[in-house]
Each structure stands twice: as structure tokens, then as C-alpha cells.
mmCIF file with all atom_site columns, C-alpha atoms in Angstrom:
data_model
loop_
_atom_site.group_PDB
_atom_site.id
_atom_site.type_symbol
_atom_site.label_atom_id
_atom_site.label_alt_id
_atom_site.label_comp_id
_atom_site.label_asym_id
_atom_site.label_entity_id
_atom_site.label_seq_id
_atom_site.pdbx_PDB_ins_code
_atom_site.Cartn_x
_atom_site.Cartn_y
_atom_site.Cartn_z
_atom_site.occupancy
_atom_site.B_iso_or_equiv
_atom_site.pdbx_formal_charge
_atom_site.auth_seq_id
_atom_site.auth_comp_id
_atom_site.auth_asym_id
_atom_site.auth_atom_id
_atom_site.pdbx_PDB_model_num
ATOM 1  C CA . MET A 1 1  ? -33.724 -5.822  7.478   1.00 56.00 ? 13 MET A CA 1
ATOM 2  C CA . ARG A 1 2  ? -32.877 -2.910  9.647   1.00 54.00 ? 14 ARG A CA 1
ATOM 3  C CA . ASN A 1 3  ? -29.847 -4.659  11.184  1.00 57.00 ? 15 ASN A CA 1
ATOM 4  C CA . ALA A 1 4  ? -28.579 -5.294  7.517   1.00 55.00 ? 16 ALA A CA 1
ATOM 5  C CA . LEU A 1 5  ? -29.074 -1.582  6.728   1.00 48.00 ? 17 LEU A CA 1
ATOM 6  C CA . ARG A 1 6  ? -27.297 -0.592  10.012  1.00 53.00 ? 18 ARG A CA 1
ATOM 7  C CA . VAL A 1 7  ? -24.331 -2.869  9.196   1.00 50.00 ? 19 VAL A CA 1
ATOM 8  C CA . ALA A 1 8  ? -24.215 -1.560  5.640   1.00 49.00 ? 20 ALA A CA 1
ATOM 9  C CA . LEU A 1 9  ? -24.022 2.119   6.923   1.00 44.00 ? 21 LEU A CA 1
ATOM 10 C CA . ILE A 1 10 ? -21.391 1.334   9.519   1.00 49.00 ? 22 ILE A CA 1
ATOM 11 C CA . THR A 1 11 ? -19.253 -0.458  7.019   1.00 48.00 ? 23 THR A CA 1
ATOM 12 C CA . MET A 1 12 ? -19.415 2.608   4.611   1.00 47.00 ? 24 MET A CA 1
ATOM 13 C CA . PHE A 1 13 ? -18.031 4.700   7.406   1.00 50.00 ? 25 PHE A CA 1
ATOM 14 C CA . VAL A 1 14 ? -15.512 2.429   8.785   1.00 48.00 ? 26 VAL A CA 1
ATOM 15 C CA . PHE A 1 15 ? -14.233 1.135   5.449   1.00 47.00 ? 27 PHE A CA 1
ATOM 16 C CA . PRO A 1 16 ? -14.702 4.019   2.796   1.00 49.00 ? 28 PRO A CA 1
ATOM 17 C CA . ALA A 1 17 ? -14.248 3.055   -0.811  1.00 48.00 ? 29 ALA A CA 1
ATOM 18 C CA . SER A 1 18 ? -11.780 5.825   -1.409  1.00 48.00 ? 30 SER A CA 1
ATOM 19 C CA . ALA A 1 19 ? -9.506  4.729   1.392   1.00 58.00 ? 31 ALA A CA 1
ATOM 20 C CA . ALA A 1 20 ? -7.151  3.104   -1.059  1.00 72.00 ? 32 ALA A CA 1
ATOM 21 C CA . THR A 1 21 ? -5.230  4.702   -3.794  1.00 85.00 ? 33 THR A CA 1
ATOM 22 C CA . ARG A 1 22 ? -5.060  2.655   -7.046  1.00 88.00 ? 34 ARG A CA 1
ATOM 23 C CA . GLY A 1 23 ? -1.560  2.489   -8.691  1.00 89.00 ? 35 GLY A CA 1
ATOM 24 C CA . THR A 1 24 ? 0.767   0.645   -10.945 1.00 92.00 ? 36 THR A CA 1
ATOM 25 C CA . VAL A 1 25 ? 3.946   -1.124  -10.064 1.00 93.00 ? 37 VAL A CA 1
ATOM 26 C CA . GLN A 1 26 ? 5.732   1.730   -11.916 1.00 93.00 ? 38 GLN A CA 1
ATOM 27 C CA . GLY A 1 27 ? 3.984   4.276   -9.606  1.00 93.00 ? 39 GLY A CA 1
ATOM 28 C CA . LEU A 1 28 ? 5.091   2.163   -6.666  1.00 94.00 ? 40 LEU A CA 1
ATOM 29 C CA . ARG A 1 29 ? 8.712   2.223   -7.762  1.00 94.00 ? 41 ARG A CA 1
ATOM 30 C CA . GLU A 1 30 ? 8.460   6.066   -8.095  1.00 94.00 ? 42 GLU A CA 1
ATOM 31 C CA . ILE A 1 31 ? 7.033   6.337   -4.506  1.00 93.00 ? 43 ILE A CA 1
ATOM 32 C CA . MET A 1 32 ? 9.855   4.107   -3.263  1.00 94.00 ? 44 MET A CA 1
ATOM 33 C CA . SER A 1 33 ? 12.478  6.270   -5.121  1.00 94.00 ? 45 SER A CA 1
ATOM 34 C CA . LEU A 1 34 ? 11.032  9.541   -3.849  1.00 93.00 ? 46 LEU A CA 1
ATOM 35 C CA . GLU A 1 35 ? 10.641  8.487   -0.257  1.00 93.00 ? 47 GLU A CA 1
ATOM 36 C CA . SER A 1 36 ? 14.200  6.840   -0.366  1.00 93.00 ? 48 SER A CA 1
ATOM 37 C CA . ALA A 1 37 ? 15.567  10.177  -1.519  1.00 93.00 ? 49 ALA A CA 1
ATOM 38 C CA . LYS A 1 38 ? 13.744  12.035  1.113   1.00 94.00 ? 50 LYS A CA 1
ATOM 39 C CA . LYS A 1 39 ? 14.936  9.433   3.635   1.00 95.00 ? 51 LYS A CA 1
ATOM 40 C CA . THR A 1 40 ? 11.309  9.119   4.941   1.00 94.00 ? 52 THR A CA 1
ATOM 41 C CA . ALA A 1 41 ? 10.950  7.056   8.205   1.00 96.00 ? 53 ALA A CA 1
ATOM 42 C CA . ASP A 1 42 ? 10.145  3.341   7.652   1.00 96.00 ? 54 ASP A CA 1
ATOM 43 C CA . ALA A 1 43 ? 6.806   3.553   9.438   1.00 95.00 ? 55 ALA A CA 1
ATOM 44 C CA . ASP A 1 44 ? 5.788   6.546   7.222   1.00 95.00 ? 56 ASP A CA 1
ATOM 45 C CA . VAL A 1 45 ? 6.528   4.796   4.073   1.00 95.00 ? 57 VAL A CA 1
ATOM 46 C CA . ALA A 1 46 ? 4.758   1.667   5.327   1.00 95.00 ? 58 ALA A CA 1
ATOM 47 C CA . GLN A 1 47 ? 1.738   3.697   5.923   1.00 94.00 ? 59 GLN A CA 1
ATOM 48 C CA . LYS A 1 48 ? 1.830   5.127   2.646   1.00 93.00 ? 60 LYS A CA 1
ATOM 49 C CA . LEU A 1 49 ? 2.095   1.743   0.965   1.00 93.00 ? 61 LEU A CA 1
ATOM 50 C CA . ALA A 1 50 ? -0.689  0.388   3.063   1.00 92.00 ? 62 ALA A CA 1
ATOM 51 C CA . SER A 1 51 ? -3.045  2.830   1.251   1.00 92.00 ? 63 SER A CA 1
ATOM 52 C CA . ILE A 1 52 ? -2.084  1.659   -2.163  1.00 90.00 ? 64 ILE A CA 1
ATOM 53 C CA . ASP A 1 53 ? -4.181  -0.836  -4.112  1.00 91.00 ? 65 ASP A CA 1
ATOM 54 C CA . LEU A 1 54 ? -2.216  -2.041  -7.213  1.00 92.00 ? 66 LEU A CA 1
ATOM 55 C CA . THR A 1 55 ? -3.909  -2.463  -10.541 1.00 92.00 ? 67 THR A CA 1
ATOM 56 C CA . GLU A 1 56 ? -1.444  -5.072  -11.652 1.00 92.00 ? 68 GLU A CA 1
ATOM 57 C CA . ARG A 1 57 ? 0.367   -7.889  -10.094 1.00 92.00 ? 69 ARG A CA 1
ATOM 58 C CA . LEU A 1 58 ? 3.513   -7.362  -8.048  1.00 92.00 ? 70 LEU A CA 1
ATOM 59 C CA . THR A 1 59 ? 5.718   -10.142 -9.045  1.00 94.00 ? 71 THR A CA 1
ATOM 60 C CA . GLN A 1 60 ? 8.453   -11.778 -6.868  1.00 95.00 ? 72 GLN A CA 1
ATOM 61 C CA . SER A 1 61 ? 11.160  -10.595 -9.208  1.00 95.00 ? 73 SER A CA 1
ATOM 62 C CA . VAL A 1 62 ? 9.924   -6.943  -9.092  1.00 95.00 ? 74 VAL A CA 1
ATOM 63 C CA . LEU A 1 63 ? 9.610   -7.266  -5.145  1.00 95.00 ? 75 LEU A CA 1
ATOM 64 C CA . THR A 1 64 ? 13.285  -8.503  -5.069  1.00 96.00 ? 76 THR A CA 1
ATOM 65 C CA . SER A 1 65 ? 14.282  -5.739  -7.298  1.00 95.00 ? 77 SER A CA 1
ATOM 66 C CA . LEU A 1 66 ? 12.651  -3.125  -5.141  1.00 95.00 ? 78 LEU A CA 1
ATOM 67 C CA . THR A 1 67 ? 14.223  -4.670  -2.149  1.00 95.00 ? 79 THR A CA 1
ATOM 68 C CA . LYS A 1 68 ? 17.722  -4.565  -3.493  1.00 96.00 ? 80 LYS A CA 1
ATOM 69 C CA . GLU A 1 69 ? 17.402  -0.956  -4.903  1.00 95.00 ? 81 GLU A CA 1
ATOM 70 C CA . PHE A 1 70 ? 15.727  0.734   -2.005  1.00 94.00 ? 82 PHE A CA 1
ATOM 71 C CA . LYS A 1 71 ? 16.589  -1.423  0.885   1.00 95.00 ? 83 LYS A CA 1
ATOM 72 C CA . PRO A 1 72 ? 13.224  -0.922  2.801   1.00 95.00 ? 84 PRO A CA 1
ATOM 73 C CA . GLY A 1 73 ? 12.998  -1.152  6.561   1.00 95.00 ? 85 GLY A CA 1
ATOM 74 C CA . PRO A 1 74 ? 11.116  -3.998  8.112   1.00 97.00 ? 86 PRO A CA 1
ATOM 75 C CA . GLN A 1 75 ? 7.582   -2.236  8.154   1.00 96.00 ? 87 GLN A CA 1
ATOM 76 C CA . THR A 1 76 ? 7.977   -1.229  4.467   1.00 96.00 ? 88 THR A CA 1
ATOM 77 C CA . LEU A 1 77 ? 9.092   -4.666  3.441   1.00 95.00 ? 89 LEU A CA 1
ATOM 78 C CA . GLU A 1 78 ? 6.022   -6.186  5.200   1.00 95.00 ? 90 GLU A CA 1
ATOM 79 C CA . GLU A 1 79 ? 3.665   -3.896  3.367   1.00 94.00 ? 91 GLU A CA 1
ATOM 80 C CA . LEU A 1 80 ? 5.475   -4.529  0.055   1.00 94.00 ? 92 LEU A CA 1
ATOM 81 C CA . GLU A 1 81 ? 4.961   -8.180  0.580   1.00 93.00 ? 93 GLU A CA 1
ATOM 82 C CA . LEU A 1 82 ? 1.139   -7.621  1.321   1.00 91.00 ? 94 LEU A CA 1
ATOM 83 C CA . LEU A 1 83 ? 0.842   -5.794  -1.969  1.00 87.00 ? 95 LEU A CA 1
#
């Protein structure tokens, strides 16, 4: 029992519930647009996308559209594919 409590407490600190920001596909498009306009580094955009938890499905057609429109770097593209 104590081990289970210990694991639960460690998990809460290592994986906080508020770590991910919930957002929509439209919000994702806005982030991509803003970061593209600012010419943000690929690694920084990828890190920002890694913290997003989409509330709706990112379809292949939307992913293709985002890729064509914003020409993401390899790290950003990987994060987009993970969403």
C-alpha cells in the first residue's frame, strides 16, 4: 500500500496534469502562423507543440495543409505527426 502511494506521489510530480495545454486544430494553425511569422527556431516550435493536447482529431488532410502552408522543420513536423 505504501509503495502504491509512493508511486502515485512521484507520478504527480513527474507528470503534472497541467503540463499539456488543451487546444483546437484552429488554435494549432494560429500557433503555426505566429511562429512562422516570427521565424521561430524549429526546436522551439517543436517544444511548444509537444505541450499541446488537441481536443479534436488532426486529420491527414489538415496535416498536409499545415505542412504545405508553413513548411515546418523536421522537429516540428515530427511533433505535428505525433499530435
